[in-house]
PDB file of C-alpha atoms in Angstrom:
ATOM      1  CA  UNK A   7      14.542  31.882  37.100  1.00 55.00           C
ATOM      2  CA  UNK A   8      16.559  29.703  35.343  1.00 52.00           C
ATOM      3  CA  UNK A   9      15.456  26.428  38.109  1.00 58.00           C
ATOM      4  CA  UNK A  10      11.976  27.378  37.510  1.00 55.00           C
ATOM      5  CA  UNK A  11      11.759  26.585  33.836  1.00 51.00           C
ATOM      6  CA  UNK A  12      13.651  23.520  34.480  1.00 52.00           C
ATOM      7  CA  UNK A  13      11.354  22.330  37.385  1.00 49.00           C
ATOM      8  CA  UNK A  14       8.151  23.660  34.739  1.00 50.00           C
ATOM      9  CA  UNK A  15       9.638  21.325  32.303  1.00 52.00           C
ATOM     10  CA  UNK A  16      10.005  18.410  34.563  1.00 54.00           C
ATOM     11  CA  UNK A  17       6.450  18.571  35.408  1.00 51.00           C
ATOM     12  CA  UNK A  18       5.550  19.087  32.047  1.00 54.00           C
ATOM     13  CA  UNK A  19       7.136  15.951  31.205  1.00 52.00           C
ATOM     14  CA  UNK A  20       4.985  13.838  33.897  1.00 50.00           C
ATOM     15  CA  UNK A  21       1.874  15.152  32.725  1.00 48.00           C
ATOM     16  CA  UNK A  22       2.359  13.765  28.718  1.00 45.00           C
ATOM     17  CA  UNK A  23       0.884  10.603  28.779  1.00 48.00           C
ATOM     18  CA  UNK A  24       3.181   7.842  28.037  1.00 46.00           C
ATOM     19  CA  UNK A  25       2.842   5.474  25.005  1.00 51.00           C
ATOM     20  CA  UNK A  26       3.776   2.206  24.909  1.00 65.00           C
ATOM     21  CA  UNK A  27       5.828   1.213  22.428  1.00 84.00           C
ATOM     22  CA  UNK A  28       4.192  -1.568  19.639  1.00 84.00           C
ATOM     23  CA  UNK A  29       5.527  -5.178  19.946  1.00 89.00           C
ATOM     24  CA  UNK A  30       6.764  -6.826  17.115  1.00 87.00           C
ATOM     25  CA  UNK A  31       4.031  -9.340  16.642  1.00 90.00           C
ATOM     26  CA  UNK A  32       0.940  -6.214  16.800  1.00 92.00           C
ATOM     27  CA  UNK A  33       3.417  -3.944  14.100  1.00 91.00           C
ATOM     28  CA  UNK A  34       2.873  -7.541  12.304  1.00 91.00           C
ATOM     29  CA  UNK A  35      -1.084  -7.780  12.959  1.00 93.00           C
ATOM     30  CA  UNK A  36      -1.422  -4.029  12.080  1.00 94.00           C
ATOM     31  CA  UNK A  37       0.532  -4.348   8.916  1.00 94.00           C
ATOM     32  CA  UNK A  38      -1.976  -7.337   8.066  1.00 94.00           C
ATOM     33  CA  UNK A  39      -5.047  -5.732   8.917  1.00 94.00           C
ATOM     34  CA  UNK A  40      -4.464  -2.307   6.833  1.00 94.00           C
ATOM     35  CA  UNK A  41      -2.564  -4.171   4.428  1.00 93.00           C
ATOM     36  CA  UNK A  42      -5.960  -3.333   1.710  1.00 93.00           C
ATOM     37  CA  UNK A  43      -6.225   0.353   2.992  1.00 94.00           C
ATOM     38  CA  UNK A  44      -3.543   1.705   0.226  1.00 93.00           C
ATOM     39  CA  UNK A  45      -0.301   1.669  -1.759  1.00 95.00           C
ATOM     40  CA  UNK A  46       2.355   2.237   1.447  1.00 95.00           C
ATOM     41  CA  UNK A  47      -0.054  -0.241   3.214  1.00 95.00           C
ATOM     42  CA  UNK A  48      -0.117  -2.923   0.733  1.00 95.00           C
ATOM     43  CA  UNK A  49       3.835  -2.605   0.112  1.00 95.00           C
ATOM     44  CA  UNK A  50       4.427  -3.178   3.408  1.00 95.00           C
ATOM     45  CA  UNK A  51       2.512  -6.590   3.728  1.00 95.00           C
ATOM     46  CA  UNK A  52       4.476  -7.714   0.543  1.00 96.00           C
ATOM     47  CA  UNK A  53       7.395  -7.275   2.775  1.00 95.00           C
ATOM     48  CA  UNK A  54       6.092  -8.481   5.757  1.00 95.00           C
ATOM     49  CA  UNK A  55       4.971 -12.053   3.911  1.00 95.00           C
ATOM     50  CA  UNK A  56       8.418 -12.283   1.905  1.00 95.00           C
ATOM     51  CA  UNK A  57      10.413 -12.176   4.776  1.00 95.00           C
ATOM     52  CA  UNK A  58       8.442 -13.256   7.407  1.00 94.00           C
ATOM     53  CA  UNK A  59       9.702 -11.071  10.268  1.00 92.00           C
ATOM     54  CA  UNK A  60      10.040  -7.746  11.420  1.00 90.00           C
ATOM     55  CA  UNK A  61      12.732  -6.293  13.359  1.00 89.00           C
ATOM     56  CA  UNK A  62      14.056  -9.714  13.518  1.00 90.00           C
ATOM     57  CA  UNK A  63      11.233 -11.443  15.321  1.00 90.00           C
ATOM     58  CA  UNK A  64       9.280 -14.065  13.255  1.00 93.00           C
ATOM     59  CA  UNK A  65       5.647 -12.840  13.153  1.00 90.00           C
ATOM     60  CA  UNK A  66       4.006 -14.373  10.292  1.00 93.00           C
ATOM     61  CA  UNK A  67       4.729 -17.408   7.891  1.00 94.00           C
ATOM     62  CA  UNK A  68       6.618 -16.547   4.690  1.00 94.00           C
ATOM     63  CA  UNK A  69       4.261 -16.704   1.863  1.00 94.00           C
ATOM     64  CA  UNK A  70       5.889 -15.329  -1.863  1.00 95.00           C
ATOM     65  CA  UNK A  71       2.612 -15.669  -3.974  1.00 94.00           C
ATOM     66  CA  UNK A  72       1.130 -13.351  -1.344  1.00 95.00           C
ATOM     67  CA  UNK A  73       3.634 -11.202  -1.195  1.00 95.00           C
ATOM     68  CA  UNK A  74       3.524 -11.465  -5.413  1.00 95.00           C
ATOM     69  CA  UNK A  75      -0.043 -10.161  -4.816  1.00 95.00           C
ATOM     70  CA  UNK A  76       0.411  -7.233  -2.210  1.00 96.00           C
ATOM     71  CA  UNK A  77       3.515  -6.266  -4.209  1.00 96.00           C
ATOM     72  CA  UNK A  78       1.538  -5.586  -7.317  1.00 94.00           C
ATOM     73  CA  UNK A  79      -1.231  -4.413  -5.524  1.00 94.00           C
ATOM     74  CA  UNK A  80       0.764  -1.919  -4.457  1.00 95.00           C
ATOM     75  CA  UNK A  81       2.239  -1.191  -8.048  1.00 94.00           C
ATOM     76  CA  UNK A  82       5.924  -2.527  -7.261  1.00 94.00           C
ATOM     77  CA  UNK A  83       7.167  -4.356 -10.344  1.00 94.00           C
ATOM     78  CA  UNK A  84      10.679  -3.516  -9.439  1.00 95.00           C
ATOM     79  CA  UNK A  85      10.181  -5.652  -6.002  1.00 96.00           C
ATOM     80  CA  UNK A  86       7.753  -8.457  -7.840  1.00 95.00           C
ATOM     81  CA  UNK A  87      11.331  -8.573 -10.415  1.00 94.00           C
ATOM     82  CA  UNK A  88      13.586  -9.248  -7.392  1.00 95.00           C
ATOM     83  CA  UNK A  89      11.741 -11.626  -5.564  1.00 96.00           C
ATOM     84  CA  UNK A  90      11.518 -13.657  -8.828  1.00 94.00           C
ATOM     85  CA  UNK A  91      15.268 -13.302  -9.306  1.00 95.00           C
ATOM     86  CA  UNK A  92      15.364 -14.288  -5.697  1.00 95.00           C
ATOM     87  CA  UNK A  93      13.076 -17.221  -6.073  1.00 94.00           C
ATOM     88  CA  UNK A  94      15.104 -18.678  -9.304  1.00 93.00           C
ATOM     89  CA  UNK A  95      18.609 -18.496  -7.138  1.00 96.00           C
ATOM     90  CA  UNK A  96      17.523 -20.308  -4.510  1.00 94.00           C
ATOM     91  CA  UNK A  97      15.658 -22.503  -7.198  1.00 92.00           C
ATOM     92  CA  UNK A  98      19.187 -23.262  -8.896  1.00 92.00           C
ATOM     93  CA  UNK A  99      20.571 -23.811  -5.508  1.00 94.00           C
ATOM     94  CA  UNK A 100      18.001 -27.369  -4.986  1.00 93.00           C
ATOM     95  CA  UNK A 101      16.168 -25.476  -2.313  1.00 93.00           C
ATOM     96  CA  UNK A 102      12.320 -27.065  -2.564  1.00 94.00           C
ATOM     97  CA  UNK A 103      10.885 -24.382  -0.611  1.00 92.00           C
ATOM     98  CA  UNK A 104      11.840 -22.150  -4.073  1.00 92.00           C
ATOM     99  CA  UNK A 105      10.102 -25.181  -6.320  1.00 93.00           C
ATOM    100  CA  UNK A 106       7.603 -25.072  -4.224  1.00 94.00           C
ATOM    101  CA  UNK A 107       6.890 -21.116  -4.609  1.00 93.00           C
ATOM    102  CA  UNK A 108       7.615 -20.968  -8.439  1.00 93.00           C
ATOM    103  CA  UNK A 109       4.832 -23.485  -9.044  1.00 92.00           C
ATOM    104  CA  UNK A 110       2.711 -22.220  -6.375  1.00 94.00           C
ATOM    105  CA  UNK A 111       3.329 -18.714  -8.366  1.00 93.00           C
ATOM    106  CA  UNK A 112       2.575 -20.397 -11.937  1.00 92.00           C
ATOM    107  CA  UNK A 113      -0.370 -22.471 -10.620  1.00 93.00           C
ATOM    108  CA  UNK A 114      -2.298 -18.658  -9.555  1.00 92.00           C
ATOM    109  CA  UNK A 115      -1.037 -17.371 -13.254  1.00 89.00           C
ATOM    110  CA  UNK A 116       1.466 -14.918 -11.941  1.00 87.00           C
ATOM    111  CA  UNK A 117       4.508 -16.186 -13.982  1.00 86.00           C
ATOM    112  CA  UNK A 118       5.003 -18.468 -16.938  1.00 85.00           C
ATOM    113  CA  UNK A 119       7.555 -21.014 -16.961  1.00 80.00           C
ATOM    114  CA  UNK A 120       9.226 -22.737 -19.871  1.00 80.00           C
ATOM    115  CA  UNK A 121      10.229 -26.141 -19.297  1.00 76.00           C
ATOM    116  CA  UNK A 122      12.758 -27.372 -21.615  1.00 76.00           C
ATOM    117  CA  UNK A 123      12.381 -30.991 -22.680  1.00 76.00           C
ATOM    118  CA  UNK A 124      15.392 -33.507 -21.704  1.00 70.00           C
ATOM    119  CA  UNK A 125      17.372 -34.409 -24.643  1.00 73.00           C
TER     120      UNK A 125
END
């Protein structure tokens, strides 16, 4: 009885279709394409464009103003807060791809910032 149930199983087994598993780059073109469709959806582009990979592979360009703008599309202010806090670290560190992003980021009217004059 017992080898029965195992050999039902086996065959039960072939007949489930098999899915393939989603690369890297099409969880990246997915994320992209529903990134508009809702909250989760829109979160998870924010990610996507602030760090540029997923599951360590490189699938899209880094971009923080759009990730700015799927972030609070999606309602995250706690995740718009630390890539700021982010942004000015590696802005105090001389990196110009920060500079670049802060003014990019002022330029659209997401932030404000105050320059203070040289003595």
């Amino acid at each position: 009885m017992l080898r029965y149930a195992f050999a039902a199983m086996i065959l039960a087994g072939l007949a489930v279709p098999v899915a393939a598993a989603e690369t890297p780059q099409q969880h990246c073109d997915r994320v992209i394409a529903d990134a508009n469709k809702g909250q989760k959806q829109a979160l998870a582009a924010g990610h996507l464009y602030r760090y540029g990979k997923w599951q360590d592979v490189k699938c899209v360009k880094v971009d923080y103003v759009l990730a700015v703008e799927f972030y609070a599309k999606a309602g995250a202010v706690s995740e718009i807060n630390s890539l700021l806090k982010e942004l000015e670290y590696k802005l105090n560190a001389g990196q110009e791809r920060a500079r670049i992003a802060i003014g990019r980021l002022e330029a659209k009217g997401y932030i404000r910032v105050d320059k203070i004059p040289a003595p």
